[in-house]
Short mmCIF file of C-alpha atoms and ligand atoms in Angstrom, two decimals:
data_model
loop_
_atom_site.label_atom_id
_atom_site.label_comp_id
_atom_site.label_asym_id
_atom_site.label_seq_id
_atom_site.Cartn_x
_atom_site.Cartn_y
_atom_site.Cartn_z
CA UNK C 1203 -40.67 27.92 -167.17
CA UNK C 1204 -38.19 30.57 -168.20
CA UNK C 1205 -35.02 30.10 -167.24
CA UNK C 1206 -34.50 33.58 -164.82
CA UNK C 1207 -38.18 33.32 -163.48
CA UNK C 1208 -37.88 34.71 -159.57
CA UNK C 1209 -34.13 35.71 -160.34
CA UNK C 1210 -32.71 39.01 -159.10
CA UNK C 1211 -29.86 39.93 -161.05
CA UNK C 1212 -27.17 42.64 -161.19
CA UNK C 1213 -25.65 43.72 -164.50
CA UNK C 1214 -22.77 46.30 -164.51
CA UNK C 1215 -22.06 48.53 -167.58
CA UNK C 1216 -25.47 48.01 -168.99
CA UNK C 1217 -26.07 50.94 -170.62
CA UNK C 1218 -24.61 50.12 -173.60
CA UNK C 1219 -23.11 47.19 -175.89
CA UNK C 1220 -22.52 43.54 -174.17
CA UNK C 1221 -24.03 44.75 -170.71
CA UNK C 1222 -27.21 46.02 -172.18
CA UNK C 1223 -27.68 42.85 -174.44
CA UNK C 1224 -27.21 40.64 -171.44
CA UNK C 1225 -29.65 42.57 -169.35
CA UNK C 1226 -32.31 42.18 -172.38
CA UNK C 1227 -31.51 38.42 -172.81
CA UNK C 1228 -31.72 37.74 -168.95
CA UNK C 1229 -35.22 40.16 -168.55
CA UNK C 1230 -36.49 38.36 -171.54
CA UNK C 1231 -36.06 35.40 -169.79
CA UNK C 1232 -37.80 36.22 -166.91
CA UNK C 1233 -35.29 37.86 -164.32
CA UNK C 1234 -35.68 40.96 -162.68
CA UNK C 1235 -32.49 42.87 -163.92
CA UNK C 1236 -30.70 46.19 -162.06
CA UNK C 1237 -28.94 48.16 -164.25
CA UNK C 1238 -25.45 49.66 -163.33
CA UNK C 1239 -23.57 52.15 -165.01
CA UNK C 1240 -22.35 55.71 -164.43
CA UNK C 1241 -24.62 57.52 -167.30
CA UNK C 1242 -28.04 57.63 -165.85
CA UNK C 1243 -29.36 58.37 -169.33
CA UNK C 1244 -27.93 55.55 -171.11
CA UNK C 1245 -29.31 53.25 -168.32
CA UNK C 1246 -32.63 54.50 -168.89
CA UNK C 1247 -32.40 53.93 -172.42
CA UNK C 1248 -31.62 50.14 -171.69
CA UNK C 1249 -34.64 49.88 -168.86
CA UNK C 1250 -36.95 51.51 -171.55
CA UNK C 1251 -36.40 49.05 -174.25
CA UNK C 1252 -36.88 46.15 -171.74
CA UNK C 1253 -39.92 47.29 -170.06
CA UNK C 1254 -41.86 48.41 -172.91
CA UNK C 1255 -41.71 44.66 -173.78
CA UNK C 1256 -43.00 43.35 -170.57
CA UNK C 1257 -46.23 43.39 -168.74
CA UNK C 1258 -44.49 44.29 -165.52
CA UNK C 1259 -41.19 46.53 -165.25
CA UNK C 1260 -38.04 44.03 -165.26
CA UNK C 1261 -35.66 46.46 -165.22
CA UNK C 1262 -34.38 49.10 -163.20
CA UNK C 1263 -31.61 51.87 -162.83
CA UNK C 1264 -28.85 52.28 -160.48
CA UNK C 1265 -26.59 54.98 -161.32
CA UNK C 1266 -23.11 54.07 -159.90
CA UNK C 1267 -19.16 54.19 -160.54
CA UNK C 1268 -18.35 50.62 -159.90
CA UNK C 1269 -14.57 51.86 -159.27
CA UNK C 1270 -15.89 53.83 -156.31
CA UNK C 1271 -16.38 51.95 -153.00
CA UNK C 1272 -18.75 54.17 -151.87
CA UNK C 1273 -21.04 53.79 -154.66
CA UNK C 1274 -20.65 50.07 -154.69
CA UNK C 1275 -21.45 50.14 -150.87
CA UNK C 1276 -24.92 52.26 -151.74
CA UNK C 1277 -25.76 49.34 -154.60
CA UNK C 1278 -25.37 46.78 -152.12
CA UNK C 1279 -27.41 48.78 -149.71
CA UNK C 1280 -30.37 49.34 -152.45
CA UNK C 1281 -30.38 45.52 -153.36
CA UNK C 1282 -30.69 44.35 -150.07
CA UNK C 1283 -33.27 46.91 -149.00
CA UNK C 1284 -35.39 46.49 -152.20
CA UNK C 1285 -34.81 42.10 -152.71
CA UNK C 1286 -33.14 40.92 -149.84
CA UNK C 1287 -31.36 38.46 -151.75
CA UNK C 1288 -29.44 38.46 -155.30
CA UNK C 1289 -29.07 35.32 -157.54
CA UNK C 1290 -26.78 36.57 -160.53
CA UNK C 1291 -23.82 38.85 -160.77
CA UNK C 1292 -22.64 40.06 -164.25
CA UNK C 1293 -19.24 42.10 -163.73
CA UNK C 1294 -19.23 43.54 -166.99
CA UNK C 1295 -18.22 47.36 -167.09
CA UNK C 1296 -15.24 47.86 -168.44
CA UNK C 1297 -13.01 50.01 -170.81
CA UNK C 1298 -9.17 50.76 -172.09
CA UNK C 1299 -7.40 53.52 -173.64
CA UNK C 1300 -4.31 52.98 -176.45
CA UNK C 1301 -1.17 53.21 -174.77
CA UNK C 1302 2.05 51.83 -175.10
CA UNK C 1303 4.28 50.91 -171.84
CA UNK C 1304 7.04 53.14 -172.25
CA UNK C 1305 4.77 56.12 -172.91
CA UNK C 1306 2.35 55.06 -170.40
CA UNK C 1307 1.30 57.34 -167.46
CA UNK C 1308 0.75 56.00 -163.84
CA UNK C 1309 -2.65 57.88 -164.18
CA UNK C 1310 -3.81 55.77 -167.47
CA UNK C 1311 -2.32 52.31 -165.77
CA UNK C 1312 -4.36 53.16 -162.61
CA UNK C 1313 -7.77 54.21 -164.47
CA UNK C 1314 -7.59 50.78 -166.75
CA UNK C 1315 -7.03 48.31 -163.51
CA UNK C 1316 -9.74 50.22 -161.63
CA UNK C 1317 -12.24 49.94 -163.87
CA UNK C 1318 -11.58 46.18 -165.27
CA UNK C 1319 -10.18 44.62 -162.24
CA UNK C 1320 -10.59 46.68 -158.95
CA UNK C 1321 -14.18 47.19 -159.94
CA UNK C 1322 -14.64 43.35 -159.94
CA UNK C 1323 -12.96 42.65 -156.63
CA UNK C 1324 -15.32 45.84 -155.07
CA UNK C 1325 -18.89 44.56 -156.56
CA UNK C 1326 -18.07 41.02 -156.03
CA UNK C 1327 -17.08 41.62 -152.24
CA UNK C 1328 -20.10 43.57 -151.77
CA UNK C 1329 -22.77 41.66 -153.50
CA UNK C 1330 -21.04 38.63 -153.04
CA UNK C 1331 -21.81 39.03 -149.31
CA UNK C 1332 -25.53 39.24 -150.18
CA UNK C 1333 -25.54 36.00 -152.48
CA UNK C 1334 -23.65 34.36 -149.45
CA UNK C 1335 -26.35 35.33 -146.75
CA UNK C 1336 -29.05 34.45 -149.50
CA UNK C 1337 -27.43 31.15 -149.92
CA UNK C 1338 -27.60 30.35 -146.08
CA UNK C 1339 -31.41 30.87 -146.15
CA UNK C 1340 -32.52 29.34 -149.67
CA UNK C 1341 -30.58 26.76 -151.64
CA UNK C 1342 -30.63 27.52 -155.37
CA UNK C 1343 -28.22 27.74 -157.92
CA UNK C 1344 -26.41 31.37 -157.93
CA UNK C 1345 -23.51 32.90 -160.26
CA UNK C 1346 -21.38 35.18 -160.69
CA UNK C 1347 -19.86 35.99 -164.60
CA UNK C 1348 -17.31 38.53 -165.07
CA UNK C 1349 -16.53 39.51 -168.67
CA UNK C 1350 -12.83 39.23 -169.17
CA UNK C 1351 -11.53 39.52 -173.02
CA UNK C 1352 -9.38 37.65 -175.60
CA UNK C 1353 -6.82 40.46 -174.73
CA UNK C 1354 -6.29 38.52 -171.27
CA UNK C 1355 -4.97 35.59 -173.13
CA UNK C 1356 -2.44 37.40 -175.23
CA UNK C 1357 -0.13 40.40 -175.11
CA UNK C 1358 -1.46 43.52 -176.20
CA UNK C 1359 1.00 46.03 -177.92
CA UNK C 1360 -1.47 48.84 -177.76
CA UNK C 1361 -3.29 47.85 -174.69
CA UNK C 1362 -0.80 46.34 -172.24
CA UNK C 1363 -2.69 47.82 -169.14
CA UNK C 1364 -6.21 46.32 -170.60
CA UNK C 1365 -4.52 42.79 -171.27
CA UNK C 1366 -2.84 42.67 -167.85
CA UNK C 1367 -6.42 43.64 -165.93
CA UNK C 1368 -8.32 41.38 -167.90
CA UNK C 1369 -5.57 38.24 -167.30
CA UNK C 1370 -6.01 39.19 -163.71
CA UNK C 1371 -9.62 39.08 -164.13
CA UNK C 1372 -9.64 35.31 -165.37
CA UNK C 1373 -7.42 34.23 -162.48
CA UNK C 1374 -9.41 36.44 -159.96
CA UNK C 1375 -12.51 34.47 -161.05
CA UNK C 1376 -10.62 31.08 -160.28
CA UNK C 1377 -9.68 32.44 -156.79
CA UNK C 1378 -13.37 33.81 -156.27
CA UNK C 1379 -15.00 30.54 -157.52
CA UNK C 1380 -12.97 28.49 -154.85
CA UNK C 1381 -14.17 30.75 -152.22
CA UNK C 1382 -18.01 30.93 -152.98
CA UNK C 1383 -18.03 27.19 -153.49
CA UNK C 1384 -18.88 27.14 -150.05
CA UNK C 1385 -22.01 28.92 -150.63
CA UNK C 1386 -22.81 26.99 -154.16
CA UNK C 1387 -22.13 30.51 -155.77
CA UNK C 1388 -20.46 29.59 -159.17
CA UNK C 1389 -18.02 31.98 -160.49
CA UNK C 1390 -17.04 32.00 -164.10
CA UNK C 1391 -15.53 34.75 -167.09
CA UNK C 1392 -16.18 35.08 -170.47
CA UNK C 1393 -13.84 36.43 -172.71
CA UNK C 1394 -14.95 38.05 -175.99
CA UNK C 1395 -13.38 38.46 -178.80
CA UNK C 1396 -13.88 41.28 -181.33
CA UNK C 1397 -17.35 42.85 -180.76
CA UNK C 1398 -19.20 45.48 -182.39
CA UNK C 1399 -20.12 48.14 -179.31
CA UNK C 1400 -19.16 51.63 -178.35
CA UNK C 1401 -15.90 50.51 -177.15
CA UNK C 1402 -14.60 49.18 -180.23
CA UNK C 1403 -16.68 51.80 -182.58
CA UNK C 1404 -13.79 54.23 -183.22
CA UNK C 1405 -11.59 51.25 -184.18
CA UNK C 1406 -13.74 49.56 -186.36
CA UNK C 1407 -14.26 52.58 -188.36
CA UNK C 1408 -10.56 51.82 -189.95
CA UNK C 1409 -11.40 49.39 -192.76
CA UNK C 1410 -7.84 48.21 -192.71
CA UNK C 1411 -8.05 47.04 -188.94
CA UNK C 1412 -11.63 45.27 -189.72
CA UNK C 1413 -9.94 43.29 -192.79
CA UNK C 1414 -7.32 42.48 -190.47
CA UNK C 1415 -9.69 41.33 -187.87
CA UNK C 1416 -11.86 39.37 -190.43
CA UNK C 1417 -8.77 38.03 -192.12
CA UNK C 1418 -7.23 36.56 -188.54
CA UNK C 1419 -10.65 35.11 -187.41
CA UNK C 1420 -11.57 31.66 -188.30
CA UNK C 1421 -15.40 33.02 -188.39
CA UNK C 1422 -14.09 35.57 -190.91
CA UNK C 1423 -16.16 38.24 -188.99
CA UNK C 1424 -16.72 40.56 -185.69
CA UNK C 1425 -18.91 39.49 -183.11
CA UNK C 1426 -22.03 41.13 -182.03
CA UNK C 1427 -23.31 42.16 -178.43
CA UNK C 1428 -25.96 39.21 -178.53
CA UNK C 1429 -23.36 36.58 -179.19
CA UNK C 1430 -21.75 37.15 -176.07
CA UNK C 1431 -24.58 37.80 -174.00
CA UNK C 1432 -25.88 34.26 -174.82
CA UNK C 1433 -22.90 32.69 -173.44
CA UNK C 1434 -22.75 35.03 -170.43
CA UNK C 1435 -26.51 34.23 -169.90
CA UNK C 1436 -25.65 30.55 -170.10
CA UNK C 1437 -22.92 30.69 -167.56
CA UNK C 1438 -25.42 32.21 -165.23
CA UNK C 1439 -28.22 29.90 -165.81
CA UNK C 1440 -29.45 26.68 -163.97
CA UNK C 1441 -27.98 24.78 -167.23
CA UNK C 1442 -24.67 25.40 -166.10
CA UNK C 1443 -25.00 24.34 -162.57
CA UNK C 1444 -21.50 21.96 -162.48
CA UNK C 1445 -19.58 24.55 -164.11
CA UNK C 1446 -17.34 26.92 -162.05
CA UNK C 1447 -13.74 28.85 -162.08
CA UNK C 1448 -13.65 28.32 -165.74
CA UNK C 1449 -13.25 30.97 -168.60
CA UNK C 1450 -15.17 30.63 -171.72
CA UNK C 1451 -13.44 32.48 -174.74
CA UNK C 1452 -15.85 33.31 -177.38
CA UNK C 1453 -13.50 34.85 -180.28
CA UNK C 1454 -14.78 33.40 -183.28
CA UNK C 1455 -11.87 31.44 -183.48
CA UNK C 1456 -9.06 34.02 -183.42
CA UNK C 1457 -6.65 32.35 -180.88
CA UNK C 1458 -6.92 28.93 -182.97
CA UNK C 1459 -6.02 30.94 -185.85
N1 NAP G 71 -16.23 45.36 -177.42
C1 NAP G 71 -15.36 44.25 -177.49
O1 NAP G 71 -14.79 43.98 -178.92
C2 NAP G 71 -14.83 43.59 -176.50
C3 NAP G 71 -13.91 42.43 -176.37
C4 NAP G 71 -13.60 41.80 -174.81
C5 NAP G 71 -13.90 42.37 -173.99
N2 NAP G 71 -14.94 43.43 -173.55
C6 NAP G 71 -15.57 43.73 -172.56
O2 NAP G 71 -16.70 43.60 -172.59
C7 NAP G 71 -17.39 44.47 -171.79
C8 NAP G 71 -18.46 45.38 -172.13
O3 NAP G 71 -18.03 46.02 -173.03
P1 NAP G 71 -18.55 46.73 -174.65
O4 NAP G 71 -17.72 46.23 -175.78
O5 NAP G 71 -20.11 46.40 -174.16
O6 NAP G 71 -18.31 48.42 -174.22
P2 NAP G 71 -19.25 49.48 -174.03
O7 NAP G 71 -20.59 49.53 -174.64
O8 NAP G 71 -18.30 50.70 -173.87
O9 NAP G 71 -19.91 49.17 -172.60
C9 NAP G 71 -19.10 49.25 -171.34
C10 NAP G 71 -19.79 49.81 -170.22
O10 NAP G 71 -19.13 50.15 -168.73
C11 NAP G 71 -19.73 51.16 -168.35
N3 NAP G 71 -18.55 51.77 -167.51
C12 NAP G 71 -17.48 52.09 -167.46
N4 NAP G 71 -16.79 52.32 -166.69
C13 NAP G 71 -17.77 52.51 -165.51
C14 NAP G 71 -17.55 52.57 -164.41
N5 NAP G 71 -16.31 53.18 -163.91
N6 NAP G 71 -18.52 52.33 -163.50
C15 NAP G 71 -19.76 51.79 -163.99
N7 NAP G 71 -19.82 51.42 -165.29
C16 NAP G 71 -18.93 52.11 -165.99
C17 NAP G 71 -20.10 52.01 -169.32
O11 NAP G 71 -21.12 53.15 -169.26
P3 NAP G 71 -20.96 54.50 -168.55
O12 NAP G 71 -19.60 55.15 -169.09
O13 NAP G 71 -22.01 55.25 -168.37
O14 NAP G 71 -20.20 54.23 -167.09
C18 NAP G 71 -20.69 51.28 -170.50
O15 NAP G 71 -21.82 50.99 -170.64
C19 NAP G 71 -16.20 45.45 -170.80
O16 NAP G 71 -15.63 44.72 -170.08
C20 NAP G 71 -15.08 44.99 -171.99
O17 NAP G 71 -13.54 45.06 -171.53
C21 NAP G 71 -15.29 44.13 -174.88
#
């Protein structure tokens, strides 16, 4: 039996990069996946890729800004009305700018906190309620996976706002795990190192930067979205039923170096 058969999953930031790879993997393994992001066209591209490989549509699109409480409320209504339950939530949407603390505007700080941290709170609260209600009706493994970052484990000279937000995601994950354990909902985070996605595209055009990453990474290379998706999907699966409140660092051995 496929690992995610009879599973309803929501993946935020599913229109590209790690979110797209995660949605593809969940669907490939039998899950019904609701793809969330702001840009409908990108989500439709993900859905097309998934649905053309399956007999019945396994992916559908819900365009929403996960920093907007009203959009998140509408997403919760959509999930309740169409599925009545939710088994897997992947809080993957995120982003950053490059800025140093002494020159950073409050607007820039707030944007990065909102997209990386507040979004995890809003979506986990709204969809966590659906998962908790479902747990009262049906006992089964349910999981939330928050995508944090290697940056949440170390200082970030050029991305201090992002490092702060991702460190908070790692600790928020622990508190959420404690609270939702009452419903047998597991909550973990995955912290990717350097991965080739639209988020890092510009930086990775700089050969000096790429060489520095390779030099400082034990595995001597940059990661792929699939390598992160594999770990997210493991944390969401019934193979990880005794794992909650932890962070899985997937950085090719950057921090040990
Ligand atoms: N790539 C890396 O090296 C790396 C390393 C560590 C951690 N991460 C984390 O991994 C996650 C995925 O990033 P990625 O590298 O795959 O980059 P990406 O391709 O840029 O993916 C981020 C996705 O989030 C969506 N998004 C952004 N703001 C949103 C909002 N307000 N509401 C809904 N969706 C939103 C974007 O789509 P729209 O703009 O269309 O909404 C986009 O599809 C992020 O949390 C990132 O911080 C990445």
